[in-house]
Amino acid sequence: MSNQLLTQKWGAVPNFSCVLSTCEQMKDLPEIRTFFGGYNNPIGIEVECEGIESKVPPLKFWQDKEDGSLRNNGREFVSHPLSGRQIDYALQELGDCLKLFPKLSWSHRTSIHVHQNVSTLREQHLVAYTMLYVLFEDLFYHMVAPYRAANAFCYKTAALDPSEYMRIQESNKYCGLNLAPIKRQCTVEFRHMHGTDDLRLLRRWIQLIVKLHAWIEKQDSRTIVEKVMSDIENLQFIPLAKEIWGVNSTLFDDKFIHDSATKNALWSLCIATQEFQ
């Protein structure tokens, strides 16, 4: 298998033109407690909600848009590309904004998606990324409303045949980890989270995403797949989860980590023998 940068393989480059202007806007903001200061790889957040019955005030980090899939004055808040402390300020700004709408609601139609930039990764990184995601997929679903796992717009990746998933295509865009945007803008999309204004929960879920990428990015692309395969074959699921997520791994019981990873281990190993198309 070749090991090109993903931007070379598919020719897609993410647009981060809004990042610098967002940094400028942070100059006059007050100090707040931050959780993402060390994560400089940009993400984008999309938050769907209903009950927005009046005009949304101007926001520094977000644009609000109509969304035809929503009802009852539904709107989608789409962030500018965010990195580091911008993520903390953006979440606080959105939380403060949503308090202005007394009829705000989070029906089963609403959800929250995160796009993670993967333009710095190589093909072997992506193989390992996918192997680890599927191995620990139940951790991502464990943090969201139970109905999301059975949602037609957020089904589990492990429900697909591995060879089908390796053919990156729009027909698979509704699985939990959507790879289709790689070919358009070199991002992957995490679709799990139900609509919510619980910022503590949302921060923790986003930390799972950015820490997975941060761990992948710092690994040697020439050996990462072999390392992940070795850990899986030796059932080193708990040490691996702790290595990737650190303190965030304590959100899950060790038995749950081991049992859920054991269930998905064979699917994960199948990815190592194939090539993304």
PDB file of C-alpha atoms in Angstrom:
ATOM      1  CA  MET A   1       0.000   0.000   0.000  1.00  0.00           C
ATOM      2  CA  SER A   2       1.237   3.489  -0.821  1.00  0.00           C
ATOM      3  CA  ASN A   3       1.712   6.024   1.960  1.00  0.00           C
ATOM      4  CA  GLN A   4       0.988   9.398   0.417  1.00  0.00           C
ATOM      5  CA  LEU A   5      -0.332  12.367   2.309  1.00  0.00           C
ATOM      6  CA  LEU A   6      -4.113  12.302   2.062  1.00  0.00           C
ATOM      7  CA  THR A   7      -4.040  15.671   0.309  1.00  0.00           C
ATOM      8  CA  GLN A   8      -1.862  14.104  -2.390  1.00  0.00           C
ATOM      9  CA  LYS A   9      -3.935  10.957  -2.717  1.00  0.00           C
ATOM     10  CA  TRP A  10      -7.259  12.727  -3.307  1.00  0.00           C
ATOM     11  CA  GLY A  11      -6.201  16.284  -4.063  1.00  0.00           C
ATOM     12  CA  ALA A  12      -8.548  17.829  -1.500  1.00  0.00           C
ATOM     13  CA  VAL A  13      -7.348  20.632   0.769  1.00  0.00           C
ATOM     14  CA  PRO A  14      -9.397  22.014   3.686  1.00  0.00           C
ATOM     15  CA  ASN A  15     -10.261  25.718   3.702  1.00  0.00           C
ATOM     16  CA  PHE A  16      -9.112  27.404   6.899  1.00  0.00           C
ATOM     17  CA  SER A  17      -9.432  30.968   5.661  1.00  0.00           C
ATOM     18  CA  CYS A  18     -11.627  31.897   8.635  1.00  0.00           C
ATOM     19  CA  VAL A  19      -9.138  30.797  11.298  1.00  0.00           C
ATOM     20  CA  LEU A  20      -6.962  33.913  11.314  1.00  0.00           C
ATOM     21  CA  SER A  21      -9.900  36.306  11.531  1.00  0.00           C
ATOM     22  CA  THR A  22     -11.295  34.236  14.388  1.00  0.00           C
ATOM     23  CA  CYS A  23      -7.958  34.543  16.205  1.00  0.00           C
ATOM     24  CA  GLU A  24      -8.158  38.304  15.838  1.00  0.00           C
ATOM     25  CA  GLN A  25     -11.640  38.299  17.362  1.00  0.00           C
ATOM     26  CA  MET A  26     -10.317  36.591  20.506  1.00  0.00           C
ATOM     27  CA  LYS A  27      -8.155  39.548  21.505  1.00  0.00           C
ATOM     28  CA  ASP A  28     -10.844  41.316  23.519  1.00  0.00           C
ATOM     29  CA  LEU A  29     -12.501  38.253  25.038  1.00  0.00           C
ATOM     30  CA  PRO A  30     -12.298  37.633  28.816  1.00  0.00           C
ATOM     31  CA  GLU A  31     -10.295  34.776  30.252  1.00  0.00           C
ATOM     32  CA  ILE A  32     -12.241  31.555  30.714  1.00  0.00           C
ATOM     33  CA  ARG A  33     -11.369  28.040  31.778  1.00  0.00           C
ATOM     34  CA  THR A  34     -10.102  26.214  28.719  1.00  0.00           C
ATOM     35  CA  PHE A  35      -9.806  22.517  27.835  1.00  0.00           C
ATOM     36  CA  PHE A  36      -8.461  22.519  24.266  1.00  0.00           C
ATOM     37  CA  GLY A  37      -5.432  24.809  24.478  1.00  0.00           C
ATOM     38  CA  GLY A  38      -3.015  22.139  23.251  1.00  0.00           C
ATOM     39  CA  TYR A  39      -5.031  20.995  20.224  1.00  0.00           C
ATOM     40  CA  ASN A  40      -4.010  23.087  17.232  1.00  0.00           C
ATOM     41  CA  ASN A  41      -5.487  20.926  14.497  1.00  0.00           C
ATOM     42  CA  PRO A  42      -8.680  22.635  13.264  1.00  0.00           C
ATOM     43  CA  ILE A  43     -12.140  21.162  13.674  1.00  0.00           C
ATOM     44  CA  GLY A  44     -15.564  22.359  12.592  1.00  0.00           C
ATOM     45  CA  ILE A  45     -18.715  21.913  14.692  1.00  0.00           C
ATOM     46  CA  GLU A  46     -22.309  21.763  13.414  1.00  0.00           C
ATOM     47  CA  VAL A  47     -25.139  22.058  15.945  1.00  0.00           C
ATOM     48  CA  GLU A  48     -28.774  21.504  14.941  1.00  0.00           C
ATOM     49  CA  CYS A  49     -31.574  22.694  17.205  1.00  0.00           C
ATOM     50  CA  GLU A  50     -35.245  23.656  17.082  1.00  0.00           C
ATOM     51  CA  GLY A  51     -37.296  26.376  18.736  1.00  0.00           C
ATOM     52  CA  ILE A  52     -35.251  29.351  17.500  1.00  0.00           C
ATOM     53  CA  GLU A  53     -38.246  31.701  17.246  1.00  0.00           C
ATOM     54  CA  SER A  54     -36.450  35.037  16.891  1.00  0.00           C
ATOM     55  CA  LYS A  55     -33.443  36.428  15.075  1.00  0.00           C
ATOM     56  CA  VAL A  56     -30.062  35.081  16.156  1.00  0.00           C
ATOM     57  CA  PRO A  57     -27.705  37.874  17.297  1.00  0.00           C
ATOM     58  CA  PRO A  58     -24.342  38.302  15.540  1.00  0.00           C
ATOM     59  CA  LEU A  59     -21.831  35.673  16.665  1.00  0.00           C
ATOM     60  CA  LYS A  60     -18.034  35.690  16.451  1.00  0.00           C
ATOM     61  CA  PHE A  61     -17.483  31.975  15.995  1.00  0.00           C
ATOM     62  CA  TRP A  62     -20.679  30.750  14.340  1.00  0.00           C
ATOM     63  CA  GLN A  63     -23.018  31.211  11.410  1.00  0.00           C
ATOM     64  CA  ASP A  64     -26.645  30.145  11.734  1.00  0.00           C
ATOM     65  CA  LYS A  65     -28.367  28.599   8.749  1.00  0.00           C
ATOM     66  CA  GLU A  66     -31.715  27.156   7.770  1.00  0.00           C
ATOM     67  CA  ASP A  67     -31.917  23.366   7.784  1.00  0.00           C
ATOM     68  CA  GLY A  68     -34.690  21.670   5.862  1.00  0.00           C
ATOM     69  CA  SER A  69     -34.477  18.507   7.963  1.00  0.00           C
ATOM     70  CA  LEU A  70     -35.578  20.382  11.094  1.00  0.00           C
ATOM     71  CA  ARG A  71     -38.982  21.640  12.209  1.00  0.00           C
ATOM     72  CA  ASN A  72     -40.363  24.178  14.671  1.00  0.00           C
ATOM     73  CA  ASN A  73     -38.062  27.018  13.646  1.00  0.00           C
ATOM     74  CA  GLY A  74     -35.034  24.800  13.432  1.00  0.00           C
ATOM     75  CA  ARG A  75     -31.593  26.262  12.762  1.00  0.00           C
ATOM     76  CA  GLU A  76     -28.115  24.871  12.278  1.00  0.00           C
ATOM     77  CA  PHE A  77     -25.176  26.644  13.904  1.00  0.00           C
ATOM     78  CA  VAL A  78     -22.002  26.053  11.890  1.00  0.00           C
ATOM     79  CA  SER A  79     -18.698  27.088  13.429  1.00  0.00           C
ATOM     80  CA  HIS A  80     -15.749  28.637  11.686  1.00  0.00           C
ATOM     81  CA  PRO A  81     -12.720  26.314  11.657  1.00  0.00           C
ATOM     82  CA  LEU A  82     -11.627  26.175  15.304  1.00  0.00           C
ATOM     83  CA  SER A  83      -8.432  25.154  17.032  1.00  0.00           C
ATOM     84  CA  GLY A  84      -7.048  25.338  20.562  1.00  0.00           C
ATOM     85  CA  ARG A  85      -8.786  27.791  22.881  1.00  0.00           C
ATOM     86  CA  GLN A  86     -11.089  28.880  20.062  1.00  0.00           C
ATOM     87  CA  ILE A  87     -13.056  25.682  20.665  1.00  0.00           C
ATOM     88  CA  ASP A  88     -13.666  26.677  24.296  1.00  0.00           C
ATOM     89  CA  TYR A  89     -14.723  30.217  23.413  1.00  0.00           C
ATOM     90  CA  ALA A  90     -16.963  29.010  20.594  1.00  0.00           C
ATOM     91  CA  LEU A  91     -18.789  26.542  22.842  1.00  0.00           C
ATOM     92  CA  GLN A  92     -19.296  29.173  25.523  1.00  0.00           C
ATOM     93  CA  GLU A  93     -20.587  31.680  22.974  1.00  0.00           C
ATOM     94  CA  LEU A  94     -23.056  29.174  21.576  1.00  0.00           C
ATOM     95  CA  GLY A  95     -24.231  28.161  25.049  1.00  0.00           C
ATOM     96  CA  ASP A  96     -24.864  31.815  25.969  1.00  0.00           C
ATOM     97  CA  CYS A  97     -26.686  32.396  22.687  1.00  0.00           C
ATOM     98  CA  LEU A  98     -29.012  29.414  23.088  1.00  0.00           C
ATOM     99  CA  LYS A  99     -30.145  30.695  26.495  1.00  0.00           C
ATOM    100  CA  LEU A 100     -31.871  33.548  24.632  1.00  0.00           C
ATOM    101  CA  PHE A 101     -34.477  31.175  23.185  1.00  0.00           C
ATOM    102  CA  PRO A 102     -37.029  29.973  25.782  1.00  0.00           C
ATOM    103  CA  LYS A 103     -38.603  27.462  23.400  1.00  0.00           C
ATOM    104  CA  LEU A 104     -35.313  25.846  22.425  1.00  0.00           C
ATOM    105  CA  SER A 105     -35.783  22.098  21.924  1.00  0.00           C
ATOM    106  CA  TRP A 106     -33.721  19.061  21.009  1.00  0.00           C
ATOM    107  CA  SER A 107     -35.921  16.565  19.170  1.00  0.00           C
ATOM    108  CA  HIS A 108     -34.757  13.297  17.631  1.00  0.00           C
ATOM    109  CA  ARG A 109     -34.207  15.271  14.414  1.00  0.00           C
ATOM    110  CA  THR A 110     -31.388  17.319  15.938  1.00  0.00           C
ATOM    111  CA  SER A 111     -27.772  16.236  16.173  1.00  0.00           C
ATOM    112  CA  ILE A 112     -24.237  17.567  16.490  1.00  0.00           C
ATOM    113  CA  HIS A 113     -21.449  16.763  14.060  1.00  0.00           C
ATOM    114  CA  VAL A 114     -17.723  17.453  14.228  1.00  0.00           C
ATOM    115  CA  HIS A 115     -15.430  17.664  11.209  1.00  0.00           C
ATOM    116  CA  GLN A 116     -11.807  16.821  11.997  1.00  0.00           C
ATOM    117  CA  ASN A 117      -9.037  18.019   9.686  1.00  0.00           C
ATOM    118  CA  VAL A 118      -6.909  15.067   8.507  1.00  0.00           C
ATOM    119  CA  SER A 119      -4.795  16.880   5.911  1.00  0.00           C
ATOM    120  CA  THR A 120      -1.593  16.239   7.906  1.00  0.00           C
ATOM    121  CA  LEU A 121      -2.095  12.457   7.860  1.00  0.00           C
ATOM    122  CA  ARG A 122      -0.767   9.817   5.474  1.00  0.00           C
ATOM    123  CA  GLU A 123      -2.581   6.772   4.132  1.00  0.00           C
ATOM    124  CA  GLN A 124      -1.190   4.460   6.801  1.00  0.00           C
ATOM    125  CA  HIS A 125      -2.278   6.955   9.454  1.00  0.00           C
ATOM    126  CA  LEU A 126      -5.800   6.768   8.034  1.00  0.00           C
ATOM    127  CA  VAL A 127      -5.744   2.964   8.125  1.00  0.00           C
ATOM    128  CA  ALA A 128      -4.768   3.041  11.803  1.00  0.00           C
ATOM    129  CA  TYR A 129      -7.259   5.852  12.482  1.00  0.00           C
ATOM    130  CA  THR A 130     -10.084   3.744  11.096  1.00  0.00           C
ATOM    131  CA  MET A 131      -8.902   0.591  12.878  1.00  0.00           C
ATOM    132  CA  LEU A 132      -8.830   2.400  16.227  1.00  0.00           C
ATOM    133  CA  TYR A 133     -12.115   4.172  15.680  1.00  0.00           C
ATOM    134  CA  VAL A 134     -13.966   0.942  14.888  1.00  0.00           C
ATOM    135  CA  LEU A 135     -12.212  -0.894  17.714  1.00  0.00           C
ATOM    136  CA  PHE A 136     -13.462   1.731  20.182  1.00  0.00           C
ATOM    137  CA  GLU A 137     -16.616   2.783  18.340  1.00  0.00           C
ATOM    138  CA  ASP A 138     -18.857   1.882  21.273  1.00  0.00           C
ATOM    139  CA  LEU A 139     -17.085   4.458  23.442  1.00  0.00           C
ATOM    140  CA  PHE A 140     -18.279   7.238  21.138  1.00  0.00           C
ATOM    141  CA  TYR A 141     -21.841   5.903  21.192  1.00  0.00           C
ATOM    142  CA  HIS A 142     -21.762   5.318  24.942  1.00  0.00           C
ATOM    143  CA  MET A 143     -21.680   9.096  25.501  1.00  0.00           C
ATOM    144  CA  VAL A 144     -24.733   9.904  23.382  1.00  0.00           C
ATOM    145  CA  ALA A 145     -28.448   9.179  23.563  1.00  0.00           C
ATOM    146  CA  PRO A 146     -29.149   5.442  23.020  1.00  0.00           C
ATOM    147  CA  TYR A 147     -31.390   6.095  20.007  1.00  0.00           C
ATOM    148  CA  ARG A 148     -28.445   7.486  18.027  1.00  0.00           C
ATOM    149  CA  ALA A 149     -26.949   4.019  17.500  1.00  0.00           C
ATOM    150  CA  ALA A 150     -30.128   2.919  15.727  1.00  0.00           C
ATOM    151  CA  ASN A 151     -30.571   6.175  13.809  1.00  0.00           C
ATOM    152  CA  ALA A 152     -30.588   5.852  10.011  1.00  0.00           C
ATOM    153  CA  PHE A 153     -28.440   8.996   9.829  1.00  0.00           C
ATOM    154  CA  CYS A 154     -25.839   7.747  12.319  1.00  0.00           C
ATOM    155  CA  TYR A 155     -25.536   3.975  12.106  1.00  0.00           C
ATOM    156  CA  LYS A 156     -22.526   2.116  13.436  1.00  0.00           C
ATOM    157  CA  THR A 157     -19.587   1.777  11.093  1.00  0.00           C
ATOM    158  CA  ALA A 158     -19.113  -1.820  12.212  1.00  0.00           C
ATOM    159  CA  ALA A 159     -22.492  -2.583  10.613  1.00  0.00           C
ATOM    160  CA  LEU A 160     -20.822  -2.213   7.200  1.00  0.00           C
ATOM    161  CA  ASP A 161     -18.629  -4.740   5.460  1.00  0.00           C
ATOM    162  CA  PRO A 162     -14.991  -3.574   5.888  1.00  0.00           C
ATOM    163  CA  SER A 163     -14.300  -3.733   2.144  1.00  0.00           C
ATOM    164  CA  GLU A 164     -17.350  -1.559   1.470  1.00  0.00           C
ATOM    165  CA  TYR A 165     -16.247   0.986   4.045  1.00  0.00           C
ATOM    166  CA  MET A 166     -12.793   1.152   2.445  1.00  0.00           C
ATOM    167  CA  ARG A 167     -14.457   2.404  -0.748  1.00  0.00           C
ATOM    168  CA  ILE A 168     -14.918   5.981   0.378  1.00  0.00           C
ATOM    169  CA  GLN A 169     -18.239   7.043  -1.090  1.00  0.00           C
ATOM    170  CA  GLU A 170     -21.241   9.247  -0.401  1.00  0.00           C
ATOM    171  CA  SER A 171     -23.499   6.221   0.068  1.00  0.00           C
ATOM    172  CA  ASN A 172     -21.776   5.601   3.427  1.00  0.00           C
ATOM    173  CA  LYS A 173     -21.985   9.196   4.625  1.00  0.00           C
ATOM    174  CA  TYR A 174     -24.541   8.456   7.351  1.00  0.00           C
ATOM    175  CA  CYS A 175     -22.371   6.123   9.412  1.00  0.00           C
ATOM    176  CA  GLY A 176     -20.921   7.260  12.751  1.00  0.00           C
ATOM    177  CA  LEU A 177     -17.516   8.084  11.262  1.00  0.00           C
ATOM    178  CA  ASN A 178     -18.151   9.469   7.794  1.00  0.00           C
ATOM    179  CA  LEU A 179     -15.060   9.339   5.568  1.00  0.00           C
ATOM    180  CA  ALA A 180     -16.688  10.829   2.462  1.00  0.00           C
ATOM    181  CA  PRO A 181     -15.562  14.441   3.180  1.00  0.00           C
ATOM    182  CA  ILE A 182     -11.913  13.361   2.814  1.00  0.00           C
ATOM    183  CA  LYS A 183     -12.279  13.500  -0.960  1.00  0.00           C
ATOM    184  CA  ARG A 184     -13.911  16.967  -0.880  1.00  0.00           C
ATOM    185  CA  GLN A 185     -12.122  18.839   1.912  1.00  0.00           C
ATOM    186  CA  CYS A 186      -9.774  16.390   3.671  1.00  0.00           C
ATOM    187  CA  THR A 187     -11.846  16.089   6.830  1.00  0.00           C
ATOM    188  CA  VAL A 188     -13.693  13.209   8.475  1.00  0.00           C
ATOM    189  CA  GLU A 189     -17.057  13.702  10.151  1.00  0.00           C
ATOM    190  CA  PHE A 190     -18.136  12.350  13.543  1.00  0.00           C
ATOM    191  CA  ARG A 191     -21.955  12.208  13.536  1.00  0.00           C
ATOM    192  CA  HIS A 192     -22.781  10.527  16.860  1.00  0.00           C
ATOM    193  CA  MET A 193     -23.880  13.275  19.231  1.00  0.00           C
ATOM    194  CA  HIS A 194     -27.557  13.975  19.804  1.00  0.00           C
ATOM    195  CA  GLY A 195     -28.726  17.578  19.942  1.00  0.00           C
ATOM    196  CA  THR A 196     -27.888  19.027  23.349  1.00  0.00           C
ATOM    197  CA  ASP A 197     -26.834  22.184  25.158  1.00  0.00           C
ATOM    198  CA  ASP A 198     -24.958  20.177  27.800  1.00  0.00           C
ATOM    199  CA  LEU A 199     -21.572  21.775  27.174  1.00  0.00           C
ATOM    200  CA  ARG A 200     -19.774  19.521  29.630  1.00  0.00           C
ATOM    201  CA  LEU A 201     -20.923  16.437  27.747  1.00  0.00           C
ATOM    202  CA  LEU A 202     -20.144  18.030  24.399  1.00  0.00           C
ATOM    203  CA  ARG A 203     -16.624  19.014  25.478  1.00  0.00           C
ATOM    204  CA  ARG A 204     -15.873  15.487  26.660  1.00  0.00           C
ATOM    205  CA  TRP A 205     -17.138  13.984  23.406  1.00  0.00           C
ATOM    206  CA  ILE A 206     -15.066  16.420  21.333  1.00  0.00           C
ATOM    207  CA  GLN A 207     -12.030  15.535  23.465  1.00  0.00           C
ATOM    208  CA  LEU A 208     -12.400  11.906  22.347  1.00  0.00           C
ATOM    209  CA  ILE A 209     -12.201  13.116  18.757  1.00  0.00           C
ATOM    210  CA  VAL A 210      -9.263  15.490  19.034  1.00  0.00           C
ATOM    211  CA  LYS A 211      -7.220  13.189  21.270  1.00  0.00           C
ATOM    212  CA  LEU A 212      -7.627  10.290  18.844  1.00  0.00           C
ATOM    213  CA  HIS A 213      -6.317  12.475  16.023  1.00  0.00           C
ATOM    214  CA  ALA A 214      -3.508  13.905  18.160  1.00  0.00           C
ATOM    215  CA  TRP A 215      -2.300  10.399  19.055  1.00  0.00           C
ATOM    216  CA  ILE A 216      -2.467   9.202  15.457  1.00  0.00           C
ATOM    217  CA  GLU A 217      -0.644  12.260  14.120  1.00  0.00           C
ATOM    218  CA  LYS A 218       2.389  11.854  16.382  1.00  0.00           C
ATOM    219  CA  GLN A 219       2.941   8.200  15.394  1.00  0.00           C
ATOM    220  CA  ASP A 220       5.368   7.079  12.692  1.00  0.00           C
ATOM    221  CA  SER A 221       3.173   6.337   9.681  1.00  0.00           C
ATOM    222  CA  ARG A 222       5.521   3.501   8.617  1.00  0.00           C
ATOM    223  CA  THR A 223       4.948   1.477  11.783  1.00  0.00           C
ATOM    224  CA  ILE A 224       1.615   2.626  13.210  1.00  0.00           C
ATOM    225  CA  VAL A 225      -0.521  -0.074  11.573  1.00  0.00           C
ATOM    226  CA  GLU A 226       1.759  -2.826  12.871  1.00  0.00           C
ATOM    227  CA  LYS A 227       1.623  -1.318  16.376  1.00  0.00           C
ATOM    228  CA  VAL A 228      -2.178  -1.182  16.365  1.00  0.00           C
ATOM    229  CA  MET A 229      -2.398  -4.731  14.994  1.00  0.00           C
ATOM    230  CA  SER A 230      -0.053  -5.988  17.705  1.00  0.00           C
ATOM    231  CA  ASP A 231      -2.078  -4.328  20.467  1.00  0.00           C
ATOM    232  CA  ILE A 232      -5.298  -5.808  19.086  1.00  0.00           C
ATOM    233  CA  GLU A 233      -3.875  -9.302  18.644  1.00  0.00           C
ATOM    234  CA  ASN A 234      -2.519  -9.189  22.207  1.00  0.00           C
ATOM    235  CA  LEU A 235      -5.823  -7.866  23.569  1.00  0.00           C
ATOM    236  CA  GLN A 236      -4.136  -4.730  24.902  1.00  0.00           C
ATOM    237  CA  PHE A 237      -7.328  -2.720  24.657  1.00  0.00           C
ATOM    238  CA  ILE A 238      -7.304  -1.009  28.040  1.00  0.00           C
ATOM    239  CA  PRO A 239      -3.638   0.118  27.914  1.00  0.00           C
ATOM    240  CA  LEU A 240      -4.202   1.341  24.348  1.00  0.00           C
ATOM    241  CA  ALA A 241      -7.285   3.346  25.327  1.00  0.00           C
ATOM    242  CA  LYS A 242      -5.379   4.910  28.229  1.00  0.00           C
ATOM    243  CA  GLU A 243      -2.453   5.756  25.943  1.00  0.00           C
ATOM    244  CA  ILE A 244      -4.751   7.510  23.467  1.00  0.00           C
ATOM    245  CA  TRP A 245      -7.186   9.282  25.769  1.00  0.00           C
ATOM    246  CA  GLY A 246      -5.383   9.575  29.078  1.00  0.00           C
ATOM    247  CA  VAL A 247      -7.696  10.762  31.833  1.00  0.00           C
ATOM    248  CA  ASN A 248     -10.661  10.739  29.444  1.00  0.00           C
ATOM    249  CA  SER A 249     -10.448   6.940  29.309  1.00  0.00           C
ATOM    250  CA  THR A 250     -11.703   6.918  32.920  1.00  0.00           C
ATOM    251  CA  LEU A 251     -15.106   7.981  31.585  1.00  0.00           C
ATOM    252  CA  PHE A 252     -15.551   4.293  30.747  1.00  0.00           C
ATOM    253  CA  ASP A 253     -15.379   1.179  32.868  1.00  0.00           C
ATOM    254  CA  ASP A 254     -12.378  -1.027  32.031  1.00  0.00           C
ATOM    255  CA  LYS A 255     -14.640  -4.017  31.444  1.00  0.00           C
ATOM    256  CA  PHE A 256     -16.739  -2.012  28.993  1.00  0.00           C
ATOM    257  CA  ILE A 257     -13.617  -0.925  27.105  1.00  0.00           C
ATOM    258  CA  HIS A 258     -12.325  -4.504  26.919  1.00  0.00           C
ATOM    259  CA  ASP A 259     -15.628  -6.164  26.013  1.00  0.00           C
ATOM    260  CA  SER A 260     -16.651  -3.634  23.364  1.00  0.00           C
ATOM    261  CA  ALA A 261     -13.199  -3.662  21.744  1.00  0.00           C
ATOM    262  CA  THR A 262     -13.137  -7.461  21.755  1.00  0.00           C
ATOM    263  CA  LYS A 263     -16.438  -7.453  19.861  1.00  0.00           C
ATOM    264  CA  ASN A 264     -15.039  -5.192  17.119  1.00  0.00           C
ATOM    265  CA  ALA A 265     -11.457  -6.508  16.997  1.00  0.00           C
ATOM    266  CA  LEU A 266     -11.862  -8.782  13.965  1.00  0.00           C
ATOM    267  CA  TRP A 267     -13.567  -6.014  11.946  1.00  0.00           C
ATOM    268  CA  SER A 268     -10.744  -3.672  12.887  1.00  0.00           C
ATOM    269  CA  LEU A 269      -8.050  -6.122  11.808  1.00  0.00           C
ATOM    270  CA  CYS A 270      -9.729  -6.557   8.427  1.00  0.00           C
ATOM    271  CA  ILE A 271      -9.005  -2.904   7.647  1.00  0.00           C
ATOM    272  CA  ALA A 272      -5.251  -3.481   7.916  1.00  0.00           C
ATOM    273  CA  THR A 273      -5.242  -5.806   4.906  1.00  0.00           C
ATOM    274  CA  GLN A 274      -7.054  -3.498   2.478  1.00  0.00           C
ATOM    275  CA  GLU A 275      -6.563  -0.177   0.746  1.00  0.00           C
ATOM    276  CA  PHE A 276      -8.761   2.904   0.722  1.00  0.00           C
ATOM    277  CA  GLN A 277     -10.236   3.770  -2.653  1.00  0.00           C
TER     278      GLN A 277
END
